[in-house]
């Protein structure tokens, strides 16, 4: 019965994702909760601007924005787990929201399950086993934005213990020799990037090579400008080709000519 309802695009959960409520006319359909949806959009926006998940939680807590459980209690909604003194946002809460495909308007159910009737532990279900029905409710986050966020989350974008903003090249740099990540280092007067394998794992696994942040930034900027220049040049060439007059090839009548005969 549950599986049939899932595949039929009916929401069967007890508590909708933060940002949605059950439709008063149909409890198997989700509608947007405007106030909560604005918080969800803010979270996605902050990550796209370079704020880490930890930094987002700090921002929300410092601005007095209620966490999902507190928000639902304030609105008189049902919550699965009442807050036991810990009412603040955390990086884990932020991650849960950022990775929930339900915000794109697709009904995605069966992502988690109880391990067994004896062991009441929740385990993650492989994505290929999820029950997904497209466009069953109004989206809070468009699909392109959601996919962009998923790409950013896959990168190694950790911040320092006191940091809240992801650095410019965080998660993008790889060592050209060993292929592993490049780490960001701070000297007395400069910032540079060095091979993490050589620096932290083994001096025999790679070689010591580094580049300053200023030099790397200049090189990347130059490469971007070159790509833009090429793109503009190609556009101009294509425009000239498209605007050029069409020249028709001469059509010769069929037949034999005496002047072309061999002598």
PDB file of C-alpha atoms in Angstrom:
ATOM      1  CA  UNK A   1       0.000   0.000   0.000  1.00  0.00           C
ATOM      2  CA  UNK A   2       2.745   2.460   0.988  1.00  0.00           C
ATOM      3  CA  UNK A   3       4.796   1.594  -2.084  1.00  0.00           C
ATOM      4  CA  UNK A   4       1.768   2.120  -4.329  1.00  0.00           C
ATOM      5  CA  UNK A   5       1.107   5.553  -2.830  1.00  0.00           C
ATOM      6  CA  UNK A   6       4.754   6.526  -3.213  1.00  0.00           C
ATOM      7  CA  UNK A   7       4.838   5.559  -6.869  1.00  0.00           C
ATOM      8  CA  UNK A   8       1.527   7.317  -7.376  1.00  0.00           C
ATOM      9  CA  UNK A   9       3.082  10.603  -6.218  1.00  0.00           C
ATOM     10  CA  UNK A  10       1.452  10.704  -2.797  1.00  0.00           C
ATOM     11  CA  UNK A  11       3.418  11.923   0.224  1.00  0.00           C
ATOM     12  CA  UNK A  12       3.127   9.368   3.046  1.00  0.00           C
ATOM     13  CA  UNK A  13       5.528  10.826   5.626  1.00  0.00           C
ATOM     14  CA  UNK A  14       4.354  12.166   8.961  1.00  0.00           C
ATOM     15  CA  UNK A  15       6.465  15.355   8.962  1.00  0.00           C
ATOM     16  CA  UNK A  16       7.114  17.192   5.660  1.00  0.00           C
ATOM     17  CA  UNK A  17      10.571  18.630   4.954  1.00  0.00           C
ATOM     18  CA  UNK A  18      11.245  22.031   6.483  1.00  0.00           C
ATOM     19  CA  UNK A  19       9.706  24.563   4.110  1.00  0.00           C
ATOM     20  CA  UNK A  20       6.599  22.525   3.330  1.00  0.00           C
ATOM     21  CA  UNK A  21       3.340  21.637   5.071  1.00  0.00           C
ATOM     22  CA  UNK A  22       0.627  19.171   4.182  1.00  0.00           C
ATOM     23  CA  UNK A  23      -2.185  20.496   2.030  1.00  0.00           C
ATOM     24  CA  UNK A  24      -5.292  21.066   4.134  1.00  0.00           C
ATOM     25  CA  UNK A  25      -7.395  19.602   1.311  1.00  0.00           C
ATOM     26  CA  UNK A  26      -5.149  16.592   0.639  1.00  0.00           C
ATOM     27  CA  UNK A  27      -2.771  15.269   3.309  1.00  0.00           C
ATOM     28  CA  UNK A  28      -0.793  13.394   0.652  1.00  0.00           C
ATOM     29  CA  UNK A  29       0.092  16.633  -1.150  1.00  0.00           C
ATOM     30  CA  UNK A  30       2.679  19.220  -0.072  1.00  0.00           C
ATOM     31  CA  UNK A  31       2.352  22.998  -0.242  1.00  0.00           C
ATOM     32  CA  UNK A  32       4.936  25.671   0.525  1.00  0.00           C
ATOM     33  CA  UNK A  33       5.187  27.239   3.978  1.00  0.00           C
ATOM     34  CA  UNK A  34       6.218  30.776   2.893  1.00  0.00           C
ATOM     35  CA  UNK A  35       8.196  31.755   6.015  1.00  0.00           C
ATOM     36  CA  UNK A  36      10.131  28.495   6.239  1.00  0.00           C
ATOM     37  CA  UNK A  37      10.708  28.472   2.478  1.00  0.00           C
ATOM     38  CA  UNK A  38      12.483  31.830   2.729  1.00  0.00           C
ATOM     39  CA  UNK A  39      14.911  30.317   5.246  1.00  0.00           C
ATOM     40  CA  UNK A  40      15.582  27.398   2.882  1.00  0.00           C
ATOM     41  CA  UNK A  41      16.284  29.804  -0.001  1.00  0.00           C
ATOM     42  CA  UNK A  42      18.605  31.804   2.247  1.00  0.00           C
ATOM     43  CA  UNK A  43      20.585  28.673   3.110  1.00  0.00           C
ATOM     44  CA  UNK A  44      21.089  27.771  -0.571  1.00  0.00           C
ATOM     45  CA  UNK A  45      21.972  31.368  -1.397  1.00  0.00           C
ATOM     46  CA  UNK A  46      24.605  31.577   1.345  1.00  0.00           C
ATOM     47  CA  UNK A  47      26.305  28.383   0.183  1.00  0.00           C
ATOM     48  CA  UNK A  48      26.431  29.631  -3.417  1.00  0.00           C
ATOM     49  CA  UNK A  49      28.046  32.839  -2.163  1.00  0.00           C
ATOM     50  CA  UNK A  50      30.878  30.816  -0.632  1.00  0.00           C
ATOM     51  CA  UNK A  51      29.714  30.412   2.969  1.00  0.00           C
ATOM     52  CA  UNK A  52      30.534  27.040   4.503  1.00  0.00           C
ATOM     53  CA  UNK A  53      27.874  24.881   6.130  1.00  0.00           C
ATOM     54  CA  UNK A  54      29.368  25.753   9.498  1.00  0.00           C
ATOM     55  CA  UNK A  55      29.346  29.434   8.559  1.00  0.00           C
ATOM     56  CA  UNK A  56      25.688  29.209   7.517  1.00  0.00           C
ATOM     57  CA  UNK A  57      24.719  27.724  10.880  1.00  0.00           C
ATOM     58  CA  UNK A  58      26.591  30.550  12.665  1.00  0.00           C
ATOM     59  CA  UNK A  59      24.829  33.138  10.510  1.00  0.00           C
ATOM     60  CA  UNK A  60      21.367  31.739  11.205  1.00  0.00           C
ATOM     61  CA  UNK A  61      21.998  31.415  14.945  1.00  0.00           C
ATOM     62  CA  UNK A  62      23.462  34.905  15.246  1.00  0.00           C
ATOM     63  CA  UNK A  63      20.499  36.419  13.397  1.00  0.00           C
ATOM     64  CA  UNK A  64      17.964  34.670  15.603  1.00  0.00           C
ATOM     65  CA  UNK A  65      16.502  32.521  12.827  1.00  0.00           C
ATOM     66  CA  UNK A  66      14.755  29.535  14.478  1.00  0.00           C
ATOM     67  CA  UNK A  67      15.903  26.009  13.698  1.00  0.00           C
ATOM     68  CA  UNK A  68      13.325  23.645  12.116  1.00  0.00           C
ATOM     69  CA  UNK A  69      12.170  22.077  15.393  1.00  0.00           C
ATOM     70  CA  UNK A  70      11.883  25.448  17.152  1.00  0.00           C
ATOM     71  CA  UNK A  71      10.091  26.955  14.152  1.00  0.00           C
ATOM     72  CA  UNK A  72       7.522  24.151  14.073  1.00  0.00           C
ATOM     73  CA  UNK A  73       6.896  24.407  17.809  1.00  0.00           C
ATOM     74  CA  UNK A  74       6.396  28.148  17.506  1.00  0.00           C
ATOM     75  CA  UNK A  75       3.892  27.563  14.692  1.00  0.00           C
ATOM     76  CA  UNK A  76       2.061  24.867  16.643  1.00  0.00           C
ATOM     77  CA  UNK A  77       3.131  22.114  14.251  1.00  0.00           C
ATOM     78  CA  UNK A  78       3.916  18.514  15.097  1.00  0.00           C
ATOM     79  CA  UNK A  79       7.618  17.675  15.457  1.00  0.00           C
ATOM     80  CA  UNK A  80       9.149  14.209  15.451  1.00  0.00           C
ATOM     81  CA  UNK A  81      11.807  15.080  18.019  1.00  0.00           C
ATOM     82  CA  UNK A  82      11.259  17.927  20.442  1.00  0.00           C
ATOM     83  CA  UNK A  83      14.410  19.953  21.145  1.00  0.00           C
ATOM     84  CA  UNK A  84      16.055  18.897  24.411  1.00  0.00           C
ATOM     85  CA  UNK A  85      17.824  22.177  25.138  1.00  0.00           C
ATOM     86  CA  UNK A  86      19.735  22.161  21.850  1.00  0.00           C
ATOM     87  CA  UNK A  87      17.693  24.578  19.779  1.00  0.00           C
ATOM     88  CA  UNK A  88      20.444  25.946  17.530  1.00  0.00           C
ATOM     89  CA  UNK A  89      21.280  25.305  13.910  1.00  0.00           C
ATOM     90  CA  UNK A  90      24.141  22.913  13.195  1.00  0.00           C
ATOM     91  CA  UNK A  91      26.195  22.004  10.149  1.00  0.00           C
ATOM     92  CA  UNK A  92      24.375  18.675   9.966  1.00  0.00           C
ATOM     93  CA  UNK A  93      20.987  20.420   9.748  1.00  0.00           C
ATOM     94  CA  UNK A  94      22.311  22.624   6.961  1.00  0.00           C
ATOM     95  CA  UNK A  95      23.629  19.578   5.082  1.00  0.00           C
ATOM     96  CA  UNK A  96      20.265  17.816   5.393  1.00  0.00           C
ATOM     97  CA  UNK A  97      18.466  20.766   3.805  1.00  0.00           C
ATOM     98  CA  UNK A  98      21.055  21.309   1.066  1.00  0.00           C
ATOM     99  CA  UNK A  99      20.896  17.661  -0.060  1.00  0.00           C
ATOM    100  CA  UNK A 100      17.121  17.154  -0.002  1.00  0.00           C
ATOM    101  CA  UNK A 101      15.842  16.817  -3.611  1.00  0.00           C
ATOM    102  CA  UNK A 102      12.267  17.428  -2.430  1.00  0.00           C
ATOM    103  CA  UNK A 103      12.970  21.165  -2.660  1.00  0.00           C
ATOM    104  CA  UNK A 104      13.062  20.910  -6.467  1.00  0.00           C
ATOM    105  CA  UNK A 105       9.384  19.934  -6.633  1.00  0.00           C
ATOM    106  CA  UNK A 106      10.039  16.205  -7.038  1.00  0.00           C
ATOM    107  CA  UNK A 107       8.559  13.771  -4.537  1.00  0.00           C
ATOM    108  CA  UNK A 108      11.482  11.611  -3.391  1.00  0.00           C
ATOM    109  CA  UNK A 109      10.634   8.990  -0.780  1.00  0.00           C
ATOM    110  CA  UNK A 110      12.257   5.867   0.618  1.00  0.00           C
ATOM    111  CA  UNK A 111      15.628   7.561   1.202  1.00  0.00           C
ATOM    112  CA  UNK A 112      15.927   6.028   4.676  1.00  0.00           C
ATOM    113  CA  UNK A 113      14.659   2.864   6.339  1.00  0.00           C
ATOM    114  CA  UNK A 114      14.745   1.026   9.638  1.00  0.00           C
ATOM    115  CA  UNK A 115      17.503  -1.568   9.581  1.00  0.00           C
ATOM    116  CA  UNK A 116      15.280  -4.343  10.986  1.00  0.00           C
ATOM    117  CA  UNK A 117      12.388  -4.863  13.345  1.00  0.00           C
ATOM    118  CA  UNK A 118      14.909  -5.969  15.986  1.00  0.00           C
ATOM    119  CA  UNK A 119      17.498  -3.244  15.399  1.00  0.00           C
ATOM    120  CA  UNK A 120      15.682   0.081  15.198  1.00  0.00           C
ATOM    121  CA  UNK A 121      18.510   1.933  13.505  1.00  0.00           C
ATOM    122  CA  UNK A 122      17.971   4.219  10.530  1.00  0.00           C
ATOM    123  CA  UNK A 123      20.120   3.466   7.495  1.00  0.00           C
ATOM    124  CA  UNK A 124      20.505   5.274   4.190  1.00  0.00           C
ATOM    125  CA  UNK A 125      18.971   3.640   1.123  1.00  0.00           C
ATOM    126  CA  UNK A 126      21.012   3.633  -2.127  1.00  0.00           C
ATOM    127  CA  UNK A 127      19.827   6.360  -4.500  1.00  0.00           C
ATOM    128  CA  UNK A 128      18.847   3.875  -7.216  1.00  0.00           C
ATOM    129  CA  UNK A 129      16.231   2.450  -4.821  1.00  0.00           C
ATOM    130  CA  UNK A 130      14.554   5.784  -4.031  1.00  0.00           C
ATOM    131  CA  UNK A 131      10.998   6.291  -5.240  1.00  0.00           C
ATOM    132  CA  UNK A 132      11.010   9.516  -7.274  1.00  0.00           C
ATOM    133  CA  UNK A 133       8.021  11.156  -8.914  1.00  0.00           C
ATOM    134  CA  UNK A 134       8.720  14.393 -10.771  1.00  0.00           C
ATOM    135  CA  UNK A 135       6.887  17.699 -10.311  1.00  0.00           C
ATOM    136  CA  UNK A 136       4.346  16.720  -7.673  1.00  0.00           C
ATOM    137  CA  UNK A 137       4.495  19.989  -5.725  1.00  0.00           C
ATOM    138  CA  UNK A 138       5.755  23.560  -6.070  1.00  0.00           C
ATOM    139  CA  UNK A 139       9.543  23.881  -5.987  1.00  0.00           C
ATOM    140  CA  UNK A 140      11.372  26.069  -3.486  1.00  0.00           C
ATOM    141  CA  UNK A 141      14.729  25.664  -5.282  1.00  0.00           C
ATOM    142  CA  UNK A 142      15.003  25.308  -9.058  1.00  0.00           C
ATOM    143  CA  UNK A 143      16.723  22.177 -10.339  1.00  0.00           C
ATOM    144  CA  UNK A 144      19.709  24.006 -11.851  1.00  0.00           C
ATOM    145  CA  UNK A 145      20.503  25.697  -8.531  1.00  0.00           C
ATOM    146  CA  UNK A 146      20.077  22.428  -6.639  1.00  0.00           C
ATOM    147  CA  UNK A 147      22.465  20.573  -8.978  1.00  0.00           C
ATOM    148  CA  UNK A 148      25.028  23.375  -8.688  1.00  0.00           C
ATOM    149  CA  UNK A 149      24.904  23.093  -4.903  1.00  0.00           C
ATOM    150  CA  UNK A 150      25.369  19.314  -5.082  1.00  0.00           C
ATOM    151  CA  UNK A 151      28.494  19.816  -7.210  1.00  0.00           C
ATOM    152  CA  UNK A 152      29.907  22.252  -4.661  1.00  0.00           C
ATOM    153  CA  UNK A 153      29.155  19.874  -1.783  1.00  0.00           C
ATOM    154  CA  UNK A 154      31.125  17.118  -3.500  1.00  0.00           C
ATOM    155  CA  UNK A 155      34.257  19.234  -3.405  1.00  0.00           C
ATOM    156  CA  UNK A 156      36.561  19.358  -0.425  1.00  0.00           C
ATOM    157  CA  UNK A 157      35.548  22.758   0.876  1.00  0.00           C
ATOM    158  CA  UNK A 158      36.406  22.523   4.542  1.00  0.00           C
ATOM    159  CA  UNK A 159      37.164  25.689   6.438  1.00  0.00           C
ATOM    160  CA  UNK A 160      39.461  26.419   9.342  1.00  0.00           C
ATOM    161  CA  UNK A 161      37.990  26.082  12.865  1.00  0.00           C
ATOM    162  CA  UNK A 162      37.384  29.850  12.986  1.00  0.00           C
ATOM    163  CA  UNK A 163      36.543  30.217   9.302  1.00  0.00           C
ATOM    164  CA  UNK A 164      33.077  30.701   7.887  1.00  0.00           C
ATOM    165  CA  UNK A 165      33.795  31.467   4.237  1.00  0.00           C
ATOM    166  CA  UNK A 166      35.112  28.966   1.732  1.00  0.00           C
ATOM    167  CA  UNK A 167      38.360  30.160   0.153  1.00  0.00           C
ATOM    168  CA  UNK A 168      38.444  31.062  -3.534  1.00  0.00           C
ATOM    169  CA  UNK A 169      40.166  27.895  -4.791  1.00  0.00           C
ATOM    170  CA  UNK A 170      38.874  25.520  -2.117  1.00  0.00           C
ATOM    171  CA  UNK A 171      38.145  22.095  -3.580  1.00  0.00           C
ATOM    172  CA  UNK A 172      39.442  22.954  -7.057  1.00  0.00           C
ATOM    173  CA  UNK A 173      43.205  22.473  -6.850  1.00  0.00           C
ATOM    174  CA  UNK A 174      44.968  19.169  -7.547  1.00  0.00           C
ATOM    175  CA  UNK A 175      48.651  18.337  -7.700  1.00  0.00           C
ATOM    176  CA  UNK A 176      49.768  17.871 -11.316  1.00  0.00           C
ATOM    177  CA  UNK A 177      52.163  15.075 -10.328  1.00  0.00           C
ATOM    178  CA  UNK A 178      50.302  12.866  -7.824  1.00  0.00           C
ATOM    179  CA  UNK A 179      46.761  14.022  -8.579  1.00  0.00           C
ATOM    180  CA  UNK A 180      45.886  14.544  -4.937  1.00  0.00           C
ATOM    181  CA  UNK A 181      44.574  17.667  -3.251  1.00  0.00           C
ATOM    182  CA  UNK A 182      46.624  20.814  -2.830  1.00  0.00           C
ATOM    183  CA  UNK A 183      46.519  22.411   0.595  1.00  0.00           C
ATOM    184  CA  UNK A 184      46.329  26.099   1.448  1.00  0.00           C
ATOM    185  CA  UNK A 185      49.162  27.344   3.663  1.00  0.00           C
ATOM    186  CA  UNK A 186      49.671  30.664   5.404  1.00  0.00           C
ATOM    187  CA  UNK A 187      53.110  32.161   5.940  1.00  0.00           C
ATOM    188  CA  UNK A 188      54.053  35.305   7.794  1.00  0.00           C
ATOM    189  CA  UNK A 189      53.369  37.614   4.892  1.00  0.00           C
ATOM    190  CA  UNK A 190      51.857  35.446   2.194  1.00  0.00           C
ATOM    191  CA  UNK A 191      49.447  32.646   1.344  1.00  0.00           C
ATOM    192  CA  UNK A 192      50.544  29.775  -0.868  1.00  0.00           C
ATOM    193  CA  UNK A 193      49.406  26.337  -2.038  1.00  0.00           C
ATOM    194  CA  UNK A 194      51.481  23.175  -1.733  1.00  0.00           C
ATOM    195  CA  UNK A 195      51.080  19.471  -2.456  1.00  0.00           C
ATOM    196  CA  UNK A 196      49.280  17.889   0.501  1.00  0.00           C
ATOM    197  CA  UNK A 197      50.853  14.492  -0.195  1.00  0.00           C
ATOM    198  CA  UNK A 198      54.400  15.802   0.186  1.00  0.00           C
ATOM    199  CA  UNK A 199      53.527  18.101   3.048  1.00  0.00           C
ATOM    200  CA  UNK A 200      51.462  15.760   5.210  1.00  0.00           C
ATOM    201  CA  UNK A 201      51.891  12.154   4.029  1.00  0.00           C
ATOM    202  CA  UNK A 202      55.223  11.213   2.530  1.00  0.00           C
ATOM    203  CA  UNK A 203      58.272  13.022   1.165  1.00  0.00           C
ATOM    204  CA  UNK A 204      58.837  10.082  -1.175  1.00  0.00           C
ATOM    205  CA  UNK A 205      55.325  10.054  -2.665  1.00  0.00           C
ATOM    206  CA  UNK A 206      55.656  13.433  -4.392  1.00  0.00           C
ATOM    207  CA  UNK A 207      57.909  16.464  -4.649  1.00  0.00           C
ATOM    208  CA  UNK A 208      57.821  19.795  -2.889  1.00  0.00           C
ATOM    209  CA  UNK A 209      56.335  22.353  -5.225  1.00  0.00           C
ATOM    210  CA  UNK A 210      54.165  25.330  -4.357  1.00  0.00           C
ATOM    211  CA  UNK A 211      52.649  28.472  -5.820  1.00  0.00           C
ATOM    212  CA  UNK A 212      51.675  31.725  -4.162  1.00  0.00           C
ATOM    213  CA  UNK A 213      48.028  32.745  -4.011  1.00  0.00           C
ATOM    214  CA  UNK A 214      48.730  35.991  -5.869  1.00  0.00           C
ATOM    215  CA  UNK A 215      50.520  34.208  -8.709  1.00  0.00           C
ATOM    216  CA  UNK A 216      47.838  31.526  -8.994  1.00  0.00           C
ATOM    217  CA  UNK A 217      45.054  34.090  -8.978  1.00  0.00           C
ATOM    218  CA  UNK A 218      46.809  36.071 -11.724  1.00  0.00           C
ATOM    219  CA  UNK A 219      47.294  32.909 -13.822  1.00  0.00           C
ATOM    220  CA  UNK A 220      43.656  31.878 -13.487  1.00  0.00           C
ATOM    221  CA  UNK A 221      42.462  35.390 -14.332  1.00  0.00           C
ATOM    222  CA  UNK A 222      44.683  35.420 -17.430  1.00  0.00           C
ATOM    223  CA  UNK A 223      43.305  32.033 -18.530  1.00  0.00           C
ATOM    224  CA  UNK A 224      39.727  33.240 -18.071  1.00  0.00           C
ATOM    225  CA  UNK A 225      40.425  36.364 -20.112  1.00  0.00           C
ATOM    226  CA  UNK A 226      41.936  34.254 -22.883  1.00  0.00           C
ATOM    227  CA  UNK A 227      38.867  32.025 -22.971  1.00  0.00           C
ATOM    228  CA  UNK A 228      36.584  35.062 -23.093  1.00  0.00           C
ATOM    229  CA  UNK A 229      38.676  36.544 -25.922  1.00  0.00           C
ATOM    230  CA  UNK A 230      38.463  33.284 -27.892  1.00  0.00           C
ATOM    231  CA  UNK A 231      34.724  33.052 -27.324  1.00  0.00           C
ATOM    232  CA  UNK A 232      34.212  36.634 -28.560  1.00  0.00           C
ATOM    233  CA  UNK A 233      36.470  36.016 -31.569  1.00  0.00           C
ATOM    234  CA  UNK A 234      34.594  32.866 -32.532  1.00  0.00           C
ATOM    235  CA  UNK A 235      31.285  34.716 -32.187  1.00  0.00           C
ATOM    236  CA  UNK A 236      32.504  37.474 -34.500  1.00  0.00           C
ATOM    237  CA  UNK A 237      33.749  34.971 -37.099  1.00  0.00           C
ATOM    238  CA  UNK A 238      30.454  33.056 -37.031  1.00  0.00           C
ATOM    239  CA  UNK A 239      28.518  36.324 -37.338  1.00  0.00           C
ATOM    240  CA  UNK A 240      30.609  37.308 -40.404  1.00  0.00           C
ATOM    241  CA  UNK A 241      30.029  33.900 -41.993  1.00  0.00           C
ATOM    242  CA  UNK A 242      26.294  34.087 -41.397  1.00  0.00           C
ATOM    243  CA  UNK A 243      26.057  37.624 -42.830  1.00  0.00           C
ATOM    244  CA  UNK A 244      28.187  36.929 -45.919  1.00  0.00           C
ATOM    245  CA  UNK A 245      26.283  36.746 -49.262  1.00  0.00           C
ATOM    246  CA  UNK A 246      25.677  33.277 -50.563  1.00  0.00           C
ATOM    247  CA  UNK A 247      27.611  32.553 -53.753  1.00  0.00           C
ATOM    248  CA  UNK A 248      26.014  30.038 -56.032  1.00  0.00           C
ATOM    249  CA  UNK A 249      28.204  27.648 -57.988  1.00  0.00           C
ATOM    250  CA  UNK A 250      27.805  27.915 -61.786  1.00  0.00           C
ATOM    251  CA  UNK A 251      25.676  25.156 -63.247  1.00  0.00           C
ATOM    252  CA  UNK A 252      26.919  23.824 -66.587  1.00  0.00           C
ATOM    253  CA  UNK A 253      24.523  22.194 -69.057  1.00  0.00           C
ATOM    254  CA  UNK A 254      24.976  18.512 -69.571  1.00  0.00           C
ATOM    255  CA  UNK A 255      26.285  17.259 -72.853  1.00  0.00           C
ATOM    256  CA  UNK A 256      29.493  16.833 -74.830  1.00  0.00           C
ATOM    257  CA  UNK A 257      31.572  19.588 -76.346  1.00  0.00           C
ATOM    258  CA  UNK A 258      33.679  19.150 -79.465  1.00  0.00           C
ATOM    259  CA  UNK A 259      36.387  21.367 -77.992  1.00  0.00           C
ATOM    260  CA  UNK A 260      36.823  18.892 -75.140  1.00  0.00           C
ATOM    261  CA  UNK A 261      37.344  15.884 -77.421  1.00  0.00           C
ATOM    262  CA  UNK A 262      40.751  14.356 -77.517  1.00  0.00           C
ATOM    263  CA  UNK A 263      42.635  14.690 -80.751  1.00  0.00           C
TER     264      UNK A 263
END
